[in-house]
Coordinates of C-alpha atoms in Angstrom, one line a residue:
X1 CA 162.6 15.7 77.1
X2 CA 159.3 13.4 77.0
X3 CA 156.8 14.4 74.8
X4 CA 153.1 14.4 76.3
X5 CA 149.8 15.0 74.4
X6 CA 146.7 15.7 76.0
X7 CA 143.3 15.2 74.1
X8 CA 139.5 14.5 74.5
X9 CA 138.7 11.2 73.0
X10 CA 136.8 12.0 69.6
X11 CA 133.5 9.7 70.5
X12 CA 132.7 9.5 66.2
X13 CA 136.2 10.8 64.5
X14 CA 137.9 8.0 66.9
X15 CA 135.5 5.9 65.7
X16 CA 137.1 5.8 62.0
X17 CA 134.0 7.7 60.4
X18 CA 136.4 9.7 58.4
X19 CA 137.7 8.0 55.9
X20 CA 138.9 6.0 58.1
X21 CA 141.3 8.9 59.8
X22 CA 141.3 8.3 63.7
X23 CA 143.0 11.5 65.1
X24 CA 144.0 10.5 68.5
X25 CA 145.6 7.3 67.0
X26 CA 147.2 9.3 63.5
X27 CA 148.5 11.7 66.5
X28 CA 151.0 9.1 68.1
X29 CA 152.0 8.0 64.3
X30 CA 153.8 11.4 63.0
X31 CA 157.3 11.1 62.3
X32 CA 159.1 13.9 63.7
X33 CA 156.4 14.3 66.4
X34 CA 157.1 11.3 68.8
X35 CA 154.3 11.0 71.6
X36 CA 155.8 9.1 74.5
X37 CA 152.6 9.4 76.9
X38 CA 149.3 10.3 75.5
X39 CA 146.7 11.5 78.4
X40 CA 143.5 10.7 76.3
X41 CA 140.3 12.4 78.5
X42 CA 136.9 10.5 78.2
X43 CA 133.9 9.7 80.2
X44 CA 131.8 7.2 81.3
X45 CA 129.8 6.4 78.5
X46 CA 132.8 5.8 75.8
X47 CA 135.1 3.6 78.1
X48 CA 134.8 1.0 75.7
X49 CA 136.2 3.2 72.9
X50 CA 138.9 4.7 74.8
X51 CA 140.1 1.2 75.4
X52 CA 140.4 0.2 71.8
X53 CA 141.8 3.3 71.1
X54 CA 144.9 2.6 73.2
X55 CA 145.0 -0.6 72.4
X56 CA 145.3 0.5 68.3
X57 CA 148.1 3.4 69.5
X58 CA 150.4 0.6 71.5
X59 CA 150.0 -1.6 68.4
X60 CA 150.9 1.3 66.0
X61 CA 153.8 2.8 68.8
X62 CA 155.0 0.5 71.2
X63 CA 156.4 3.1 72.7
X64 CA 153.7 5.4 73.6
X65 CA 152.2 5.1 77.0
X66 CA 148.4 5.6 77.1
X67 CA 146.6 7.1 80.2
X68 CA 143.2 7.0 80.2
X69 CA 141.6 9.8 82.0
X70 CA 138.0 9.6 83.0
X71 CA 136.1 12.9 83.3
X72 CA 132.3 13.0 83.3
X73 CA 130.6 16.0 82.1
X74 CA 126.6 15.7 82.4
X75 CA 126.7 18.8 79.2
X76 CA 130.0 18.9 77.1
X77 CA 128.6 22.0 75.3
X78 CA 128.4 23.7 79.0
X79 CA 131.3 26.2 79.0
X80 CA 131.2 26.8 82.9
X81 CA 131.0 22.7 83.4
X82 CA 133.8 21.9 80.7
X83 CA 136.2 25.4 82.3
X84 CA 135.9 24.0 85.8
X85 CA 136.7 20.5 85.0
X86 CA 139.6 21.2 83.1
X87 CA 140.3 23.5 85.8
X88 CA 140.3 20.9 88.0
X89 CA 142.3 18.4 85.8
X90 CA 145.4 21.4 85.3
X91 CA 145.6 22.0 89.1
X92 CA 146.0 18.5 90.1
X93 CA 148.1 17.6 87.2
X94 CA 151.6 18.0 88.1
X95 CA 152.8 19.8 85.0
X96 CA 157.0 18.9 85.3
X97 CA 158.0 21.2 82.5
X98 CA 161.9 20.5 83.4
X99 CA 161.6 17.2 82.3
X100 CA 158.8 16.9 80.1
X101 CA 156.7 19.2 76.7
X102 CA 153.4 19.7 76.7
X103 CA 150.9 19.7 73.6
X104 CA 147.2 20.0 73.7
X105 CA 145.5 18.0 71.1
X106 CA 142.4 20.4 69.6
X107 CA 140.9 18.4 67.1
X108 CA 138.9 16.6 68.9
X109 CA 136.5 17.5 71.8
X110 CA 133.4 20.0 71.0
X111 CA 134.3 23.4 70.2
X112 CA 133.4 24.4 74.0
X113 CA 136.2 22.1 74.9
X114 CA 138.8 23.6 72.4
X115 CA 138.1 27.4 73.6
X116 CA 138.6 26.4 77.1
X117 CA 141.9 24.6 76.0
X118 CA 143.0 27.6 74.5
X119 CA 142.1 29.3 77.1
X120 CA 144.0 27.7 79.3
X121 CA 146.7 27.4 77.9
X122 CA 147.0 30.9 76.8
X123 CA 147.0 31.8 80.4
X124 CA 150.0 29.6 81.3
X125 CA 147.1 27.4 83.3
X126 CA 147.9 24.4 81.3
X127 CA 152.1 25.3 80.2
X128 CA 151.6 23.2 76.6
X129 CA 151.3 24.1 73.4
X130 CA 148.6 23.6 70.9
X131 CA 148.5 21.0 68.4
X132 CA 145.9 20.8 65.3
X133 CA 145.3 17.4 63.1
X134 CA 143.5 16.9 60.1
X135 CA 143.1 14.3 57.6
X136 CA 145.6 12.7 54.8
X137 CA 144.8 15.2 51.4
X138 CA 145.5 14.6 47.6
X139 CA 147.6 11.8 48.5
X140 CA 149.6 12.3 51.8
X141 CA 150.8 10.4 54.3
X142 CA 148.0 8.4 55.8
X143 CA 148.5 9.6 58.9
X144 CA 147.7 13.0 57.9
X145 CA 149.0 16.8 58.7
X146 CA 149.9 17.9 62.0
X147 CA 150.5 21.8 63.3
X148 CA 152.1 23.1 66.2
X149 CA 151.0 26.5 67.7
X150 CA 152.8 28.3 70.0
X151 CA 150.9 30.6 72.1
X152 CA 154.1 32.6 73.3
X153 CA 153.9 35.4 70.5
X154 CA 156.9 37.2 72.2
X155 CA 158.2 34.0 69.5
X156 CA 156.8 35.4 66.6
X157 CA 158.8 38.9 66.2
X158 CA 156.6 39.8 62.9
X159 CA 153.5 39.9 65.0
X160 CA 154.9 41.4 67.9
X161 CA 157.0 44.2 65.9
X162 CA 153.1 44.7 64.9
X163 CA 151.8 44.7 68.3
X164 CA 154.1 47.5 69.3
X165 CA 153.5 49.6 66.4
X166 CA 150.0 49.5 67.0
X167 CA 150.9 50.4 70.9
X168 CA 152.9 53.3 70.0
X169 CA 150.2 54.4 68.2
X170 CA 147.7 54.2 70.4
X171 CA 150.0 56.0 72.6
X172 CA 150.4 58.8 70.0
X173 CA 146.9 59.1 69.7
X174 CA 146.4 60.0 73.2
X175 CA 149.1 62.6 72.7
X176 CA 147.9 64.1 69.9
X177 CA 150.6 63.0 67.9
X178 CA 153.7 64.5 70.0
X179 CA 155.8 62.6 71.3
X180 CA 156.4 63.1 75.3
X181 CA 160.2 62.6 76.9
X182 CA 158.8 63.7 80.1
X183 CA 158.3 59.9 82.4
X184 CA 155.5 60.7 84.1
X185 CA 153.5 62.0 81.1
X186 CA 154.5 58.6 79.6
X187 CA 153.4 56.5 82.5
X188 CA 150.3 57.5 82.0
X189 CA 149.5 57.4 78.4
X190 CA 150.6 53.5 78.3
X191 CA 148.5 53.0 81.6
X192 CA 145.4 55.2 79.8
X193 CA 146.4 52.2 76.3
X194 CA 145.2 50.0 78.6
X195 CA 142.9 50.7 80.7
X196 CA 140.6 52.6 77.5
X197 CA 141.0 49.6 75.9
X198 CA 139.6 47.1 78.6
X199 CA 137.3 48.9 80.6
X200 CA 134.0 50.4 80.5
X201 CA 134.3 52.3 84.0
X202 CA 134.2 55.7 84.5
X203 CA 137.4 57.7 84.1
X204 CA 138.2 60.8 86.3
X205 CA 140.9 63.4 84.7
X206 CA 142.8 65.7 86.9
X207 CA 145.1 68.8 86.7
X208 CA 145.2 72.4 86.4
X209 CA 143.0 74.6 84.0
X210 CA 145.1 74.2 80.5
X211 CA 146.9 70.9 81.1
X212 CA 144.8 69.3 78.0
X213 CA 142.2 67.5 80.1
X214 CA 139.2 68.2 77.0
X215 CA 141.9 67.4 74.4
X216 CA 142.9 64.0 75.7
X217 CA 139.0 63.1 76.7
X218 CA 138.7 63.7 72.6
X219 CA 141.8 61.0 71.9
X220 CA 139.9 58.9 74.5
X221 CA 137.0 59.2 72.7
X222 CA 139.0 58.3 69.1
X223 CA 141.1 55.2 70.9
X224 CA 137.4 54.0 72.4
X225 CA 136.0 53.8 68.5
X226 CA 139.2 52.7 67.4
X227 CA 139.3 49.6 69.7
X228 CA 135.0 49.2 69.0
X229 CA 134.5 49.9 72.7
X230 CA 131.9 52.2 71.5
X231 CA 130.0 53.2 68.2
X232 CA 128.8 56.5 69.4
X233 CA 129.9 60.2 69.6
X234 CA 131.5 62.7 72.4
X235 CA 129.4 64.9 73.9
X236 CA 131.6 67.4 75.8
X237 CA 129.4 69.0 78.8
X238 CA 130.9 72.0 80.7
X239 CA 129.7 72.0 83.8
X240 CA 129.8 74.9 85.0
X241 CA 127.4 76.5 82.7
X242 CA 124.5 74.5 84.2
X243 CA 123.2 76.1 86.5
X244 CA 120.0 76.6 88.7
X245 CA 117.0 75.0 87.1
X246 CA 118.5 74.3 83.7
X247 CA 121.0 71.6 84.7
X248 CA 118.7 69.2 85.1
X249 CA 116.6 69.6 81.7
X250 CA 120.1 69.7 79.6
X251 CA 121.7 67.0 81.2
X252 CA 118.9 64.7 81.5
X253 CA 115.9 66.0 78.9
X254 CA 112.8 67.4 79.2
X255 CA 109.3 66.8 78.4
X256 CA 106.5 68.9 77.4
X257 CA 104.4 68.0 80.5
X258 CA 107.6 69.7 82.7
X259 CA 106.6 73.1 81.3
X260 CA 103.4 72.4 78.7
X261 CA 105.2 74.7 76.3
X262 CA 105.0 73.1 73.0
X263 CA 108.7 73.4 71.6
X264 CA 110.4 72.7 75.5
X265 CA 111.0 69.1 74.7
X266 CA 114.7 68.4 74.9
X267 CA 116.7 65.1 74.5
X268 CA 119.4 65.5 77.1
X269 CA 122.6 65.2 76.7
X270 CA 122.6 62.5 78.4
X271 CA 120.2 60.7 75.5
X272 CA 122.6 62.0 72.9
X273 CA 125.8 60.3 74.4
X274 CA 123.8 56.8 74.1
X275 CA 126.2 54.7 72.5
X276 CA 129.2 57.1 73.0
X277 CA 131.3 59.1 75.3
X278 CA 129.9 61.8 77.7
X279 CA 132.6 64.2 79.1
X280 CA 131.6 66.4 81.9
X281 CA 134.1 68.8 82.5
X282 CA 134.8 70.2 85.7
X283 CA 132.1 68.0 87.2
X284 CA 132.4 69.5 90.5
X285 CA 130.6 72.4 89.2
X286 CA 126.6 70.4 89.0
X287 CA 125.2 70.7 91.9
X288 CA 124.0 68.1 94.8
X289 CA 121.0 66.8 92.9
X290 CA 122.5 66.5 89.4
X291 CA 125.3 64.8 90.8
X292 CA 122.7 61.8 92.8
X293 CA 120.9 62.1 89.5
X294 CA 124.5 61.2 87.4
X295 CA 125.2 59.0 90.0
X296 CA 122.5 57.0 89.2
X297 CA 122.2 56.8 86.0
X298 CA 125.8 55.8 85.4
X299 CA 125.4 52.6 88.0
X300 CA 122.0 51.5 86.1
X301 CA 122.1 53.2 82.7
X302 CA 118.6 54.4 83.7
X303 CA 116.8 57.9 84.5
X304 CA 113.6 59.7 84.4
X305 CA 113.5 63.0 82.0
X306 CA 112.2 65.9 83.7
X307 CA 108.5 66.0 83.5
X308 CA 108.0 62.1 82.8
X309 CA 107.5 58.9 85.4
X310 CA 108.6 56.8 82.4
X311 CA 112.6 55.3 82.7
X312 CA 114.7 55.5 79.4
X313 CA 117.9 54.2 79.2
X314 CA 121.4 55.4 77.9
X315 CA 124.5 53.4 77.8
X316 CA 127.8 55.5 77.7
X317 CA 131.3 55.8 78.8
X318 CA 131.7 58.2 81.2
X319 CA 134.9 60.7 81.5
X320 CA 134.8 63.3 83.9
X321 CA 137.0 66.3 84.9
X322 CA 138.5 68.0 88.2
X323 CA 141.0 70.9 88.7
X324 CA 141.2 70.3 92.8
X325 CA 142.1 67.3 94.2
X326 CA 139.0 65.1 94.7
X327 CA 139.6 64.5 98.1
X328 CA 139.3 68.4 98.9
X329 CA 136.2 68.6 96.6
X330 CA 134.7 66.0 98.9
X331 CA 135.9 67.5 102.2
X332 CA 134.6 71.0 101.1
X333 CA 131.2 69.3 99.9
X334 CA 131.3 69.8 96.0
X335 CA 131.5 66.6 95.0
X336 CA 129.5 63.8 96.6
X337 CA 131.4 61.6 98.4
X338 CA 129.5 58.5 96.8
X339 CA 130.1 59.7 93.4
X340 CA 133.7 60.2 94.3
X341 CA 133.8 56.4 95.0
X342 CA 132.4 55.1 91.8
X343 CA 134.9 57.6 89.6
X344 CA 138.0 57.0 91.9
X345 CA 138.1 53.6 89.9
X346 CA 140.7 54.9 87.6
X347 CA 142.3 58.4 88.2
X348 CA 144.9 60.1 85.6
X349 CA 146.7 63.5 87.1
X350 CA 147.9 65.5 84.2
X351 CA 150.9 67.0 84.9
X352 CA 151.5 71.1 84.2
X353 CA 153.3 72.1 82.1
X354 CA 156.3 73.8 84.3
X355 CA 156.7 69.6 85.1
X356 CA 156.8 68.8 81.5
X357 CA 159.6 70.9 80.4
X358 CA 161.9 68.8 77.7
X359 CA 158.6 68.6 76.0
X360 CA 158.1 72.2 75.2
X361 CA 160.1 71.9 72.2
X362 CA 158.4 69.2 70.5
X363 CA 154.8 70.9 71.9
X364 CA 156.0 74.3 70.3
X365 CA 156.7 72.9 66.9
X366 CA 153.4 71.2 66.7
X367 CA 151.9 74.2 67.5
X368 CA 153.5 75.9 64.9
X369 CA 153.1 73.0 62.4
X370 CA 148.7 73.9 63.5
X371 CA 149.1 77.4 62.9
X372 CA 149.8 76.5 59.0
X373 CA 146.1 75.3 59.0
X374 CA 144.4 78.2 61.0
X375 CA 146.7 81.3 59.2
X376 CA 147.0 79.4 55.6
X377 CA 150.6 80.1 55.5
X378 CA 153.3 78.4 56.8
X379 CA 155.8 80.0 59.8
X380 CA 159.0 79.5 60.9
X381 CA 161.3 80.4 64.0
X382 CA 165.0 82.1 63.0
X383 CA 167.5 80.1 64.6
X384 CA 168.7 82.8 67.0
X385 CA 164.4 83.7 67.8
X386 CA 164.0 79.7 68.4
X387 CA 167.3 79.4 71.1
X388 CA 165.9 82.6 72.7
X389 CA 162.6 81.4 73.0
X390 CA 162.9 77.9 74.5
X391 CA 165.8 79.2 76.9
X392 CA 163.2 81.4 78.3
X393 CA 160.5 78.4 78.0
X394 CA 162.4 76.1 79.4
X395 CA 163.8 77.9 82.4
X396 CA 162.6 76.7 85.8
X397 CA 162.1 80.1 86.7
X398 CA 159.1 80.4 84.2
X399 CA 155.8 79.9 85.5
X400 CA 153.4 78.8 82.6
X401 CA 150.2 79.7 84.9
X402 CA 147.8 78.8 82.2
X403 CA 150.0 75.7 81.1
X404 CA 148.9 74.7 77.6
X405 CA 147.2 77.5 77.0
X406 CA 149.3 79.6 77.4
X407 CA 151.5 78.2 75.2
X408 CA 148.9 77.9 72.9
X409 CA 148.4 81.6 72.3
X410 CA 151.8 82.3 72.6
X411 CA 152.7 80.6 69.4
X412 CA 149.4 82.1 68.2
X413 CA 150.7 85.3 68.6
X414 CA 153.8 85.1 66.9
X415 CA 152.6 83.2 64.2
X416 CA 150.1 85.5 63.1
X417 CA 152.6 88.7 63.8
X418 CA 155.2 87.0 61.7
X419 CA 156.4 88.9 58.6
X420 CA 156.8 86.7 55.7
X421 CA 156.4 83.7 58.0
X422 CA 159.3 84.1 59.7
X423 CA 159.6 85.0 64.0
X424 CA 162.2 87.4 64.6
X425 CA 164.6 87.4 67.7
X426 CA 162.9 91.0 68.3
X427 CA 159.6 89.3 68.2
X428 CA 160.2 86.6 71.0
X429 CA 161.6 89.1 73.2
X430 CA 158.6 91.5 72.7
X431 CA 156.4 88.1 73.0
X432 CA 158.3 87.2 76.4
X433 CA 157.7 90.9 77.8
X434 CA 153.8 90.3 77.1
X435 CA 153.4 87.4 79.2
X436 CA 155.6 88.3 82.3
X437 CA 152.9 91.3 82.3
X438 CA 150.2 88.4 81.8
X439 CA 151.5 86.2 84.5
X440 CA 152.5 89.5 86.9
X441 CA 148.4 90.9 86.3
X442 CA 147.6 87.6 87.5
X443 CA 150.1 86.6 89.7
X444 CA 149.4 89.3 92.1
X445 CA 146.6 88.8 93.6
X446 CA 147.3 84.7 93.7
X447 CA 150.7 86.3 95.8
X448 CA 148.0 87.8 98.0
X449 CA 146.2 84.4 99.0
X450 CA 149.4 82.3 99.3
X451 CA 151.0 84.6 102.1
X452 CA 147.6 85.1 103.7
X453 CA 147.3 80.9 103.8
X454 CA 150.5 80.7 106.0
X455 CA 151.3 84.3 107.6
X456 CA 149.6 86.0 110.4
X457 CA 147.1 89.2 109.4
X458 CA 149.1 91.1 111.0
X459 CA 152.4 90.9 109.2
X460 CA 152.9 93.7 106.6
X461 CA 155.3 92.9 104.0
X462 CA 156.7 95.7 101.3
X463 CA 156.0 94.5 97.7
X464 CA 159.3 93.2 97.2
X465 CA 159.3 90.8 100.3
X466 CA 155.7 89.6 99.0
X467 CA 156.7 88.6 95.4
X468 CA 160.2 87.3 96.1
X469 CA 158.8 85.2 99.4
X470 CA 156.0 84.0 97.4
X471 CA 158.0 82.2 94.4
X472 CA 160.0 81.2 97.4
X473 CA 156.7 79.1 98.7
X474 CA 155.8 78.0 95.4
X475 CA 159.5 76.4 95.0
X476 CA 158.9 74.8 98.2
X477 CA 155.1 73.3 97.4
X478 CA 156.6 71.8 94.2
X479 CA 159.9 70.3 95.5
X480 CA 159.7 66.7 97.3
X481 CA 162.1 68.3 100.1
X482 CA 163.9 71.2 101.8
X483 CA 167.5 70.4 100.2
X484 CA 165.8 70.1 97.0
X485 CA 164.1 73.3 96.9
X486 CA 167.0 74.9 98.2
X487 CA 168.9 73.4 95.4
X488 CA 166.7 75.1 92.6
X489 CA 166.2 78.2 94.5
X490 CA 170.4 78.6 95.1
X491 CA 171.4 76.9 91.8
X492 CA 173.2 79.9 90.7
X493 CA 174.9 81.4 94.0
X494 CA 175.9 78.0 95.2
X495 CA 178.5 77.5 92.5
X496 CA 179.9 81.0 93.9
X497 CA 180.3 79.9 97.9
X498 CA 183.1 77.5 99.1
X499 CA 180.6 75.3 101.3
X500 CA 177.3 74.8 99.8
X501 CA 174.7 74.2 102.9
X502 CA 171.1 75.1 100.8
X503 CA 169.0 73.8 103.1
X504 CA 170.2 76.1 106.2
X505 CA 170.2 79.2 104.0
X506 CA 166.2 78.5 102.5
X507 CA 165.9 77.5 106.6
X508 CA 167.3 81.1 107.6
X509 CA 165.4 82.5 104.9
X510 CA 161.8 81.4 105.9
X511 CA 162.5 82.1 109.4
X512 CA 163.0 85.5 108.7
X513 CA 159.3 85.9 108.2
X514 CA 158.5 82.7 111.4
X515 CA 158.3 80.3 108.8
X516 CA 159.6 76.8 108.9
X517 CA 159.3 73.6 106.0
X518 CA 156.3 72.2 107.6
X519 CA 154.2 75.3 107.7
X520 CA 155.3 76.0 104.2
X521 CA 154.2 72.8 102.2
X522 CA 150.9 72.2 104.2
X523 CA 148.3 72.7 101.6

């Protein structure tokens, strides 16, 4: 293949100031490094030195062909003129990488020039390589050193072995140090990596109460001062405690001239996420005003304390929090639909926990590994307690209402009951019975709204027709079809029938009561 170099002519090292060292002559005289066309980039006012520059290169290699490129730049030192006219010169170029290399010479041009070269480059605009120059040293060869970057670091497995270190953890981070299995869980940490890392916009978290939205705002947070996106703290605001007149004051201060109490001056929290992170959980909960008021202040990093005229600012990455879907919160008028629009940017759904199944394992002996720290001792599963206990776990059949946290205090409970340390078979099974009573308290009345959302008033069911029909129209909600719900609500008695049609029997089922799919899984 031909080897082309591209280069600004150096208007005082071409010149032979240094020592006599003229770079984009020294360039085409490398052995090992054989230039066959040299596009050498000048303008108007140094024609004459381009010229004498090719003329010394064809003396020095015959072989070289010299092009001499003019491009006029009324302020070299101009990044937007010096980006757009390289621009220019890559797009109308030609680039024939099948039969010809590409290397960028760096050393000469101003530094303006040699960012935008590497910038272009670096985003495939220009396909070359880079190539540094210097002078002979203690004795070289006269024409001096020459390096060859590559920009391609998928080349350099050291760096990239690094990179993806460094992404798993990140990824970790955002975890909380467990690994997940489950793909959807994964999807969205590495898509979280990124957009953390790169953005300054507001970030909206979604999913039910106890899927670990707070925790993974706090990994945000960490990631953010990791990366020196921010320098601040997290300030972790729970909505729904403001309420009436006091949302205003703690979310956006308060001066003495609001109430003339000496002592009622407040910073806001607001004023205290300056620099840092402001979480508002469950953001749905402020009301109209403080919602215009957040609005505002996150599209202009301004706002007026209550009780002053006077603006004050406060820069701050914004996370916020939802347990509905947004789109209901807009329709039913808790969240502003304008608002909505400037946090729908970037929207993570955290899944539940029932979704996340072949991570319960790992989740429960992390939680375990925590309890060491809270309880001072260490605890342990038997073997027999541990199969028990993520059989039950990991059944389809189990709930997990209160995802993580019921988890959480599962564990809790068993470590801090556990004799010497150790969780007994007898334990889990006593721990098991405790939360089906939970989830049954609870359950209950949650049966009561689900069949009242998609049965006449009028239908009486006995209390065994109400619990069985309403896991029935859970199943349904959470599978992406009729087979496949049928599937998981049959997957025993199927293996027990000689033609397995799940679909018609969950069909015949639901009509039973004048149910069909549709009227099931419309939320």
């Amino acid at each position: 293949m031909r080897n082309v170099a591209i280069g600004f002519l150096g208007t005082q090292l071409d010149m032979g100031k240094r020592r006599g060292w003229r770079p984009s002559v020294q360039l085409c005289a490398h052995p090992g490094f054989a230039v066959d066309r040299l596009e050498l980039i000048h303008d108007q006012h140094h024609h004459q030195l381009a010229c004498t520059v090719a003329a010394d290169i064809r003396a020095l290699s015959p072989t070289t062909e010299v092009r001499l490129v003019r491009i006029d730049m009324a302020d070299p030192w101009d990044f937007q003129e010096v980006y757009g006219k390289l621009y220019d010169f890559a797009a109308g170029y030609g680039f024939d990488e099948d039969r010809e290399r590409y290397h960028v010479h760096l050393t000469t041009g101003t530094h303006v020039a040699q960012i935008c070269w590497f910038l272009l480059t670096e985003s495939r605009h220009v396909p070359a390589r880079l190539v540094q120059t210097g002078p002979p040293r203690n004795g070289g060869p006269p024409q001096g050193k020459l390096d060859v970057i590559d920009l391609d670091l998928a080349r350099y497995n050291a760096l990239q072995r690094r990179f993806e270190a460094a992404a798993r953890e990140h990824s970790s981070l955002l975890l909380g140090g467990v690994e997940t299995r489950n793909p959807a869980m994964r999807a969205l940490v590495e898509r979280l990596d990124r957009v953390a890392t790169a953005s300054d916009a507001p970030i909206l978290l979604l999913g039910e109460p106890g899927t670990g939205k707070s925790a993974l705002a706090a990994h945000i947070h960490e990631l953010k001062l990791i990366r020196r996106r921010i320098k601040g703290r997290l300030v972790h605001v729970n909505c729904t405690t403001l309420r009436g007149g006091q949302a205003l004051p703690a979310l956006f201060g308060q001066r003495r001239a609001a109430t003339g109490i000496a002592g009622s001056e407040r910073p806001g929290f607001l004023r205290e996420a300056d620099g840092g992170v402001l979480f508002l959980d469950r953001i749905d909960e402020l009301g109209a005003d403080e919602q215009a008021a957040v609005l505002q202040a996150i599209e202009t990093g301004r706002y007026c304390p209550v009780g002053s005229e006077a603006e004050v600012t406060a820069r701050f990455h914004l996370i916020a929090s939802a347990s509905d879907d947004p789109g209901a919160l807009v329709r039913g008028g808790r969240l502003r639909a304008d608002l909505h629009a400037r946090l729908s940017q970037w929207v993570f759904r955290l899944p539940p926990l029932r979704d996340r199944r072949e991570d319960i394992a790992a989740l429960l002996l992390a939680l375990v590994d925590g309890s060491e720290q809270q309880l001072g001792r260490r605890t342990g599963f038997n073997a027999d307690a541990m199969a028990r206990y993520l059989r039950f776990a990991c059944d389809p059949a189990t709930p997990w209402p209160g995802n993580l946290r019921d988890l959480h205090a599962s564990v809790h409970r068993l470590a801090v009951l556990a004799e010497r340390g150790r969780v007994t078979l007898p334990m889990v099974d006593t721990e098991i019975a405790t939360l089906a009573a939970q989830w049954m308290a609870v359950g209950r009345n949650d049966d009561q709204a689900l069949l009242a959302s998609v049965l006449p008033a009028s239908v009486r069911l006995d209390e065994f027709d109400r619990a069985q029909l309403a896991a029935v129209i859970r199943a349904c909600r959470e599978c992406p079809s009729l087979a496949a719900a049928g599937r998981r609500l049959f997957a025993v008695s199927r293996e027990e029938k000689t033609t397995q049609n799940d679909s018609d029997r969950l069909r015949k089922y639901l009509a039973r009561f004048g149910l069909d799919w549709g009227t099931v899984v419309a939320e």
